[in-house]
PDB file of C-alpha atoms and ligand atoms in Angstrom:
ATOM      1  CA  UNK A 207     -13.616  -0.359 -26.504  1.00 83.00           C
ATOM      2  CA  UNK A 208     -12.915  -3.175 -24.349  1.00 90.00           C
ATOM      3  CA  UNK A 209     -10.399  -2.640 -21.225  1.00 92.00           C
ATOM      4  CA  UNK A 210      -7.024  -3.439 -21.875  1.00 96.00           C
ATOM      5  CA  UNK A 211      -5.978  -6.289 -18.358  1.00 96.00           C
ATOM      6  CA  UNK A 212      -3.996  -3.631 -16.828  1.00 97.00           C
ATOM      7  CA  UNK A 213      -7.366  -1.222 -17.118  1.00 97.00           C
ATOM      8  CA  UNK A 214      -9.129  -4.185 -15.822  1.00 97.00           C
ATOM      9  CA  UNK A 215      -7.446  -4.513 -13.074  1.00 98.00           C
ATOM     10  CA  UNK A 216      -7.278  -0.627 -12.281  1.00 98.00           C
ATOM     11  CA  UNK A 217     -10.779  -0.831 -12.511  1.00 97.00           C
ATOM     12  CA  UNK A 218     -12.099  -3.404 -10.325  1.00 97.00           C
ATOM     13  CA  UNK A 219      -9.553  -2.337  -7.305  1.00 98.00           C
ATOM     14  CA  UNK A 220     -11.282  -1.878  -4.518  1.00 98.00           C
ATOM     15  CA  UNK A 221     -10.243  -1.107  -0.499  1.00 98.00           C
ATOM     16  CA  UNK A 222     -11.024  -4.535   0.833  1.00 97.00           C
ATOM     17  CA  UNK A 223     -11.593  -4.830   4.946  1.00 96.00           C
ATOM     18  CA  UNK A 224     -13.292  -8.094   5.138  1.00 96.00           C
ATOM     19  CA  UNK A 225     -11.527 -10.976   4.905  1.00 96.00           C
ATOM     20  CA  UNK A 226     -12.514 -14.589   4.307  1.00 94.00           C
ATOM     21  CA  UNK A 227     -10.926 -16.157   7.839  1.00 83.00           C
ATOM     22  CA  UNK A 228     -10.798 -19.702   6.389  1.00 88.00           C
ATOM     23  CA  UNK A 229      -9.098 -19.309   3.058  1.00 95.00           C
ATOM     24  CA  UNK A 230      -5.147 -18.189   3.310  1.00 97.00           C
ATOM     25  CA  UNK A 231      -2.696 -16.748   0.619  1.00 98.00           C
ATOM     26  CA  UNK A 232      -0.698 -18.915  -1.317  1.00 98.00           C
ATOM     27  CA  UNK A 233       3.031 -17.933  -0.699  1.00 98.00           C
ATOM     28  CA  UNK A 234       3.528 -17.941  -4.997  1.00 98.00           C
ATOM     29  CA  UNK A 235       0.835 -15.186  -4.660  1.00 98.00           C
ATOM     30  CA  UNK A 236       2.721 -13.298  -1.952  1.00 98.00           C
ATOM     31  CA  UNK A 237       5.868 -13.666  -4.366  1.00 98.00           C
ATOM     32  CA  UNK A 238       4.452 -12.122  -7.104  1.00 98.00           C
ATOM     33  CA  UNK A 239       3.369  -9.335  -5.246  1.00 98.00           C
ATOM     34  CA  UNK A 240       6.738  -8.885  -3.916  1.00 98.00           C
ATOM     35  CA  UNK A 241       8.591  -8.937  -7.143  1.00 98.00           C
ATOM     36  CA  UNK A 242       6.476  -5.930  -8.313  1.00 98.00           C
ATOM     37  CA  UNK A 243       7.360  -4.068  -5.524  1.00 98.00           C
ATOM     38  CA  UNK A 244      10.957  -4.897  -5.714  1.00 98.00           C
ATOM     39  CA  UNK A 245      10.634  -3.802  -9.685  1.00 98.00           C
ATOM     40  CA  UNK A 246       9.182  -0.527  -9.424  1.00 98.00           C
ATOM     41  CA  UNK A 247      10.606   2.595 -10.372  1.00 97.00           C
ATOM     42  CA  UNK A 248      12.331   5.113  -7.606  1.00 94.00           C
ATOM     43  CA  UNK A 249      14.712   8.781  -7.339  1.00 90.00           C
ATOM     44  CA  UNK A 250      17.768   7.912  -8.856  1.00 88.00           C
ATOM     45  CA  UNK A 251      17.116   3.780  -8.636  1.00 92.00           C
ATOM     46  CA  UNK A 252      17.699   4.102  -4.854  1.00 92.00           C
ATOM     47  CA  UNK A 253      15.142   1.178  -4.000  1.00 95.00           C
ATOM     48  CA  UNK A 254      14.736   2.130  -0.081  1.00 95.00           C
ATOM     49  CA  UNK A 255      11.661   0.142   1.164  1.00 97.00           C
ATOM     50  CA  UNK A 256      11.439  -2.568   2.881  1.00 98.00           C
ATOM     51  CA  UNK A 257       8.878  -5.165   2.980  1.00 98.00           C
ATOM     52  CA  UNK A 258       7.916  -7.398   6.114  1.00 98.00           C
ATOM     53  CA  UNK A 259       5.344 -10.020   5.302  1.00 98.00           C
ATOM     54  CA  UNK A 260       3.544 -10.540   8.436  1.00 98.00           C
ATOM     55  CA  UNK A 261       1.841 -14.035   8.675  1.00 97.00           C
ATOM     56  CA  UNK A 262       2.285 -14.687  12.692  1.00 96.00           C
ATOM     57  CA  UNK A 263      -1.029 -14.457  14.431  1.00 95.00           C
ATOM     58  CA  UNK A 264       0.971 -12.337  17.306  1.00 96.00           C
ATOM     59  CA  UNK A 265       2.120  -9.981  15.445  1.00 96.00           C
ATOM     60  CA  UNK A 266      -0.755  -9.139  13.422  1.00 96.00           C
ATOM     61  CA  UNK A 267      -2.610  -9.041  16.439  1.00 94.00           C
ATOM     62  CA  UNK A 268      -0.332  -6.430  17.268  1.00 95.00           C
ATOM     63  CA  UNK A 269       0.019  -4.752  14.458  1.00 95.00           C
ATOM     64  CA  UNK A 270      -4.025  -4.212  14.558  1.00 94.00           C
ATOM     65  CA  UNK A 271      -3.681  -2.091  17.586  1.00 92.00           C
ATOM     66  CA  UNK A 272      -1.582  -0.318  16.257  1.00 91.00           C
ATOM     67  CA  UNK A 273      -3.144   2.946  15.527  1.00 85.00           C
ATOM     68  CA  UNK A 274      -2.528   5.921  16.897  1.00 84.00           C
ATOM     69  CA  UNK A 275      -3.675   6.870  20.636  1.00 83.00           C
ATOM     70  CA  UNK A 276      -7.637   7.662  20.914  1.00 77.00           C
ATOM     71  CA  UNK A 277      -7.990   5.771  18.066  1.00 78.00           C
ATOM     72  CA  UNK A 278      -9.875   2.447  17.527  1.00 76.00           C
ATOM     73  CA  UNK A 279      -8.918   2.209  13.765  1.00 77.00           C
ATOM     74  CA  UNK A 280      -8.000  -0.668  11.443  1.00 82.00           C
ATOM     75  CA  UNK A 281      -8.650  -3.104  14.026  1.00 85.00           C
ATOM     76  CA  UNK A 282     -10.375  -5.541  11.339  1.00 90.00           C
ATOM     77  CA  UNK A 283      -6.586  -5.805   9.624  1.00 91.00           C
ATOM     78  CA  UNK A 284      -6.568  -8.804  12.516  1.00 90.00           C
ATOM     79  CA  UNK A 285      -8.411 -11.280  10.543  1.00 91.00           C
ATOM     80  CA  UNK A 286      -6.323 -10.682   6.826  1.00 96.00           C
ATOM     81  CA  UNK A 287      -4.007 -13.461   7.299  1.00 97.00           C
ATOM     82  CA  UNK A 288      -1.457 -11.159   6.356  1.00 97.00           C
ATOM     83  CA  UNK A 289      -0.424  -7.863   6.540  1.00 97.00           C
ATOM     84  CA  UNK A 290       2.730  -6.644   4.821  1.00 98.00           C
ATOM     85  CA  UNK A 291       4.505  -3.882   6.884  1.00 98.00           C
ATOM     86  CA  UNK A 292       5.890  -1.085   4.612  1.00 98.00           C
ATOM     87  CA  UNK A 293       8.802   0.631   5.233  1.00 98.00           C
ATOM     88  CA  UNK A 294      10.974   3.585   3.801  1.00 96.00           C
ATOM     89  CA  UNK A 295      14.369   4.400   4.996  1.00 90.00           C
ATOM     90  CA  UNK A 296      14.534   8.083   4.245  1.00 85.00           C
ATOM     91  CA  UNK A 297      18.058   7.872   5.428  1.00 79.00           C
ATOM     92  CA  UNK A 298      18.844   5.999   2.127  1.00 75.00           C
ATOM     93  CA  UNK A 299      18.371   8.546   0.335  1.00 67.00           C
ATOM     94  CA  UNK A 300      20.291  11.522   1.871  1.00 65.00           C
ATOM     95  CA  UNK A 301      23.503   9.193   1.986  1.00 61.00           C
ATOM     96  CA  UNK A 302      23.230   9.878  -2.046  1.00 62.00           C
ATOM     97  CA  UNK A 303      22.492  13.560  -0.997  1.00 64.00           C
ATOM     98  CA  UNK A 304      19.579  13.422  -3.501  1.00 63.00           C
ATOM     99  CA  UNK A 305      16.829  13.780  -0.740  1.00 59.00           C
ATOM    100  CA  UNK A 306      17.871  17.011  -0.258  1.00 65.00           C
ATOM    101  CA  UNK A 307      17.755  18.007  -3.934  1.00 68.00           C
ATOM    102  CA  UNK A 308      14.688  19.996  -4.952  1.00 74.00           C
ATOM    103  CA  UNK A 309      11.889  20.072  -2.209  1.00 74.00           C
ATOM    104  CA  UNK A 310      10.898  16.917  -2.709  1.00 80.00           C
ATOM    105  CA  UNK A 311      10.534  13.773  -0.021  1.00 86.00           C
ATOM    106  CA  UNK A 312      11.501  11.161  -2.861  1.00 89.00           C
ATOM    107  CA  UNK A 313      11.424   8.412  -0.529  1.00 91.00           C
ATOM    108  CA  UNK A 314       7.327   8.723  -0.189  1.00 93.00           C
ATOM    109  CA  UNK A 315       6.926   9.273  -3.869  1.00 94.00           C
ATOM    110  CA  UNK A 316       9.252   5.770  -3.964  1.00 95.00           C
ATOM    111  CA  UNK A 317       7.824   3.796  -2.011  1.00 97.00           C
ATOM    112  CA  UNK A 318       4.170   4.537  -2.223  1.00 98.00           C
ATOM    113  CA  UNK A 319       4.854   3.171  -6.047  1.00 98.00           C
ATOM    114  CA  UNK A 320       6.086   0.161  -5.311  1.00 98.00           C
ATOM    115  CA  UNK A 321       3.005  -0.440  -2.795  1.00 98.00           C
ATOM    116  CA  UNK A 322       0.969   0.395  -5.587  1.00 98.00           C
ATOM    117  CA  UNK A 323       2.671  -2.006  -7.833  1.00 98.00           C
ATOM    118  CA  UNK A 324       2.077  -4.819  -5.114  1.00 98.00           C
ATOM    119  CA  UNK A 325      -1.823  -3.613  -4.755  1.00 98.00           C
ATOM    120  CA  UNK A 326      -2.205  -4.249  -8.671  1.00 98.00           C
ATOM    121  CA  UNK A 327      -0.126  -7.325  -8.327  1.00 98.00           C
ATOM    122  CA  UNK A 328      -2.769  -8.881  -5.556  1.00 98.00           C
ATOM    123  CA  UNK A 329      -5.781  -7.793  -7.633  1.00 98.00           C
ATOM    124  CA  UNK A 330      -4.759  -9.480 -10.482  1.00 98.00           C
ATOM    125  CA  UNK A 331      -4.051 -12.574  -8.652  1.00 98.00           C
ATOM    126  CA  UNK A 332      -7.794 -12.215  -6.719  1.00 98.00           C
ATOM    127  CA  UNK A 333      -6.462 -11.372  -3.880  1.00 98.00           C
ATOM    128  CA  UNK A 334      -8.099  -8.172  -1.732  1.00 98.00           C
ATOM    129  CA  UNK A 335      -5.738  -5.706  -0.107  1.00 98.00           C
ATOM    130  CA  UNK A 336      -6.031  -1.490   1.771  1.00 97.00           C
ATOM    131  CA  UNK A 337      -3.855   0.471   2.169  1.00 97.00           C
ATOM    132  CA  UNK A 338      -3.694   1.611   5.908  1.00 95.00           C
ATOM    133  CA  UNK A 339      -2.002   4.722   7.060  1.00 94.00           C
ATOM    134  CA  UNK A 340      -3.858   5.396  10.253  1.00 92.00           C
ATOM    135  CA  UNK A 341      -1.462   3.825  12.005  1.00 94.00           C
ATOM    136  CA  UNK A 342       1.138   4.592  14.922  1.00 95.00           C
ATOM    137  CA  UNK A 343       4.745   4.192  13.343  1.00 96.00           C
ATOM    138  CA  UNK A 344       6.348   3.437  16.656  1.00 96.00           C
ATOM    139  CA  UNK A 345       3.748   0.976  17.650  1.00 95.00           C
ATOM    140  CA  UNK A 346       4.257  -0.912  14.035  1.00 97.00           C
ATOM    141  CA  UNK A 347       8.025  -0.384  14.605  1.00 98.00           C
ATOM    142  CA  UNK A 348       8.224  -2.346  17.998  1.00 97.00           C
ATOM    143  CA  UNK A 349       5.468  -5.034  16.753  1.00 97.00           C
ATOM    144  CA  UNK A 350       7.997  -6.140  13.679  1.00 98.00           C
ATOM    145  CA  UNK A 351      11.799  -4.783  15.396  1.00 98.00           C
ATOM    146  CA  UNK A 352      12.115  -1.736  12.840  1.00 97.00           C
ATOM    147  CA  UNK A 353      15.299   0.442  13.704  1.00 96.00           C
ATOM    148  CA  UNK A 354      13.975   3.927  14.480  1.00 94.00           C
ATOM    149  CA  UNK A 355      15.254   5.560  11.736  1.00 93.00           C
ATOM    150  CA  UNK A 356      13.055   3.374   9.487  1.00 96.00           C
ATOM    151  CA  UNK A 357       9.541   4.922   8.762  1.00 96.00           C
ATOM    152  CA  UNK A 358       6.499   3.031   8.122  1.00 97.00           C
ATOM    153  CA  UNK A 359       4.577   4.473   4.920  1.00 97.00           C
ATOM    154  CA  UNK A 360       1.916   1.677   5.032  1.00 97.00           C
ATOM    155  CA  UNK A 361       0.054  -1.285   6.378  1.00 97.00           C
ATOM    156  CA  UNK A 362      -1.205  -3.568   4.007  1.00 98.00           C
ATOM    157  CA  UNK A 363      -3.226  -6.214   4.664  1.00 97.00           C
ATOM    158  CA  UNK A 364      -4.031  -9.055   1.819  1.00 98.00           C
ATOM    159  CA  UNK A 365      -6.669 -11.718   1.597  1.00 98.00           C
ATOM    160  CA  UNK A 366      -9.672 -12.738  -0.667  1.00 98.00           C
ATOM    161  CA  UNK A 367     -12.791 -10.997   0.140  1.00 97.00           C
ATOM    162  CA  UNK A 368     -14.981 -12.644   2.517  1.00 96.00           C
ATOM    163  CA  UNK A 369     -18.004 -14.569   0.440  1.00 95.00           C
ATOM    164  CA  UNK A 370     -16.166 -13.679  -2.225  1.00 94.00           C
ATOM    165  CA  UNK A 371     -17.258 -10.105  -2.547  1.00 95.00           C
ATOM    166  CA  UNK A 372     -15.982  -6.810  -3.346  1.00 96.00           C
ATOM    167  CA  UNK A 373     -17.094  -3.839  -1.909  1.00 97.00           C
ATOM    168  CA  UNK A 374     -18.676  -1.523  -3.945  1.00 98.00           C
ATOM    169  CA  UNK A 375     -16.698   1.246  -6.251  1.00 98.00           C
ATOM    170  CA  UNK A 376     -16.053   4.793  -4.736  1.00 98.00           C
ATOM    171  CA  UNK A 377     -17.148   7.733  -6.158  1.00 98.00           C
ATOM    172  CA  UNK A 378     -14.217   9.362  -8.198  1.00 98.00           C
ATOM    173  CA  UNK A 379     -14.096  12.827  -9.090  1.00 96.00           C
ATOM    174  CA  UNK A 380     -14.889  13.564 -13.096  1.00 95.00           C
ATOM    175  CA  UNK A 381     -12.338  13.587 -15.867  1.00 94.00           C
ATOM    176  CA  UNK A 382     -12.508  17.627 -16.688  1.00 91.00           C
ATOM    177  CA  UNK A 383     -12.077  17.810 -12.920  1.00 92.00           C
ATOM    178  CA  UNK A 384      -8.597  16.470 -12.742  1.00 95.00           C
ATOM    179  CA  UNK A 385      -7.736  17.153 -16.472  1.00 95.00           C
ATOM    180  CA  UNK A 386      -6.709  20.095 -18.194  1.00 94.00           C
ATOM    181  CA  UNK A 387      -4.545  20.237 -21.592  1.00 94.00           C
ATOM    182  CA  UNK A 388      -2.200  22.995 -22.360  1.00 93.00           C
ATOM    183  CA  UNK A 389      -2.788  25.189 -19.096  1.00 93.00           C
ATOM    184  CA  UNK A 390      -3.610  24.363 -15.820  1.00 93.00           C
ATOM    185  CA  UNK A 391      -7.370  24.621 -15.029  1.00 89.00           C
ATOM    186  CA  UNK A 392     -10.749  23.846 -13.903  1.00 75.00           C
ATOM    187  CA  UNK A 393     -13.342  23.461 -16.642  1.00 65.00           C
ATOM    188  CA  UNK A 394     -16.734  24.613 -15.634  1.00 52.00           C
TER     189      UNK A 394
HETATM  190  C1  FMN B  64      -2.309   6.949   1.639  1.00 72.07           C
HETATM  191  C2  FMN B  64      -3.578   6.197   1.987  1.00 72.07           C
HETATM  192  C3  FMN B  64      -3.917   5.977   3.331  1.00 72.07           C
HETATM  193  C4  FMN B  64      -5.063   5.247   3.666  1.00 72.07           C
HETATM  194  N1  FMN B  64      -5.321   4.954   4.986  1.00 72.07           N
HETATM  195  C5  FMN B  64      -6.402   4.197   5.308  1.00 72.07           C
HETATM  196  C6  FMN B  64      -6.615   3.791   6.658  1.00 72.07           C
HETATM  197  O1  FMN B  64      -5.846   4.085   7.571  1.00 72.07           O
HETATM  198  N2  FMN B  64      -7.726   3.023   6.921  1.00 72.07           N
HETATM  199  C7  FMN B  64      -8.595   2.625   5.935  1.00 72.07           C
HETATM  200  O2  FMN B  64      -9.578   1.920   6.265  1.00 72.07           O
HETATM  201  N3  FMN B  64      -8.405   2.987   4.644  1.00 72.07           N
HETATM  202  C8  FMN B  64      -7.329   3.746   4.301  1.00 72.07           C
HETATM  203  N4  FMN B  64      -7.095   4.082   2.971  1.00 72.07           N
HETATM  204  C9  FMN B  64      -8.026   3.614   1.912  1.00 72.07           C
HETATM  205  C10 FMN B  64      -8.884   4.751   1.361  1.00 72.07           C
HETATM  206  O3  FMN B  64      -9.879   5.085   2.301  1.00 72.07           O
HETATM  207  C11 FMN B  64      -9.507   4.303   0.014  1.00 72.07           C
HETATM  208  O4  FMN B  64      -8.485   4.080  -0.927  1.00 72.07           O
HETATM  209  C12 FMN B  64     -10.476   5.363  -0.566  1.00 72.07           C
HETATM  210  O5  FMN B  64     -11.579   5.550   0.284  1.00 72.07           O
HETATM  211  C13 FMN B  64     -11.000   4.968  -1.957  1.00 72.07           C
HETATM  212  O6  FMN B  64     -11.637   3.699  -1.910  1.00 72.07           O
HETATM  213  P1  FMN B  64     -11.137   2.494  -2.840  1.00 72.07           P
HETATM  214  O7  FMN B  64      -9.692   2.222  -2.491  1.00 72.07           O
HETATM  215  O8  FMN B  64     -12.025   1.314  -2.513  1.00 72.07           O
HETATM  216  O9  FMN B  64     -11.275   2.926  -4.267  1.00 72.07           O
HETATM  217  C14 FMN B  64      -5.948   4.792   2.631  1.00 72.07           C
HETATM  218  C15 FMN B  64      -5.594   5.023   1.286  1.00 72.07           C
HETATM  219  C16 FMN B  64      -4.432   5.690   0.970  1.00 72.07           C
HETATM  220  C17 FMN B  64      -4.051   5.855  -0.498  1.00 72.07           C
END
C-alpha cells in the first residue's frame, strides 16, 4: 500500500546537522512551521511554549556554545541559518493548578508536541531540522533574554541539507518490540 503524505513525511524525517551555508529559509516556510506549533494539542488547552526564531548571526553563534560545561556539543547548529529556541513556562501551568494534578509534568508532554508538529511541518516543506537537548538552559536563556522561570525544552535548528542530502535512516526498534494488544508485553 502506498504511504499516505503524512506517512511520507514520518518516514523520510531524518536528524539533519549539515546545513547548506548558501541557501536560507524562506520566512513563509518559517510561518508554516510556526502555525503548527501554535495549533497543537496541550493539558487542558494551556498553550505554554514559546517560540524564538533565531536568525541573527550573534546569537546563533551563541546559542552554539551553548552546551553544557565540558561539553563541545551541537556546535555545528552555527551554520543552520536558524535555530528556533523552545521554551516552556511550567509556571503556566500551575497558575491553573493542573500541573500539580496526577504526577505528570504536562508542560514537557505540551510542548515537545508542538516541536514535533513544527519538525513535520519543515519536512514537508524540504526543509532539515534536530532536535537538540544537550544544551545549557541558562546559557540559551541569557543568549535570547528568557526570564528564569522560563525553561528551554529544545534547540532547533532548520535548513536544507547541505548538497541536498539526507542522512541516512536510524535503526528503529521492531514492531512486536514496542507493540502489544490486550496486555502489556514483550513478544519473543
Ligand atoms: C529529546 C531529544 C533530544 C535530542 N538531543 C540531541 C542533541 O542534543 N544533539 C543531537 O545531535 N541530537 C539530538 N537528538 C536527536 C537524536 O539523536 C535523533 O533523533 C536519534 O538519534 C534518531 O535519529 P533520527 O532523528 O535521524 O531518526 C535529540 C532527540 C530528541 C528527541
Amino acid at each position: 500500500m502506498e504511504a499516505s503524505p503524512l506517512m511520507s513525511i514520518i518516514q523520510e524525517r531524518r536528524s539533519v546537522r549539515t546545513f547548506d551555508p548558501d541557501r536560507d529559509v524562506e520566512q513563509e516556510k518559517l510561518e508554516i512551521m510556526l502555525e503548527a506549533a501554535r495549533l497543537a494539542p496541550s493539558s487542558n488547552n494551556t498553550q505554554p511554549w514559546h517560540f524564538v526564531v533565531v536568525r541573527n548571526p550573534d546569537v546563533r553563534k551563541k546559542l552554539s556554545a551553548a552546551a553544557p560545561a565540558g561539553l563541545a556539543t551541537n556546535k555545528w547548529m552555527a551554520k543552520a541559518p536558524v535555530i528556533i529556541v523552545c521554551c516552556v513556562q511550567p509556571a503556566l501551568l500551575e497558575h491553573r493548578a493542573i500541573g500539580q494534578l496526577m504526577d505528570k509534568q504536562w508542560y514537557v508532554m505540551d510542548v515537545a508536541i508542538a516541536v514535533e508538529h513544527m519538525v513535520l511541518a519543515a519536512q514537508e516543506q524540504g526543509l532539515g531540522t534536530c532536535w537538540l537537548g544537550w544544551i545549557d538552559e541558562r546559557k540559551v536563556r541569557r543568549a535570547v533574554g528568557a526570564p528564569r522561570d522560563v525553561r528551554i525544552a529544545a534547540l532547533l535548528p532548520v535548513g536544507y541539507p547541505k548538497n541536498g542530502k539526507w542522512p541516512p535512516a536510524k535503526k528503529r526498534k521492531p514492531m512486536q518490540e514496542v507493540v502489544s494488544w490486550d496486555k502489556f508485553g514483550y513478544s519473543q
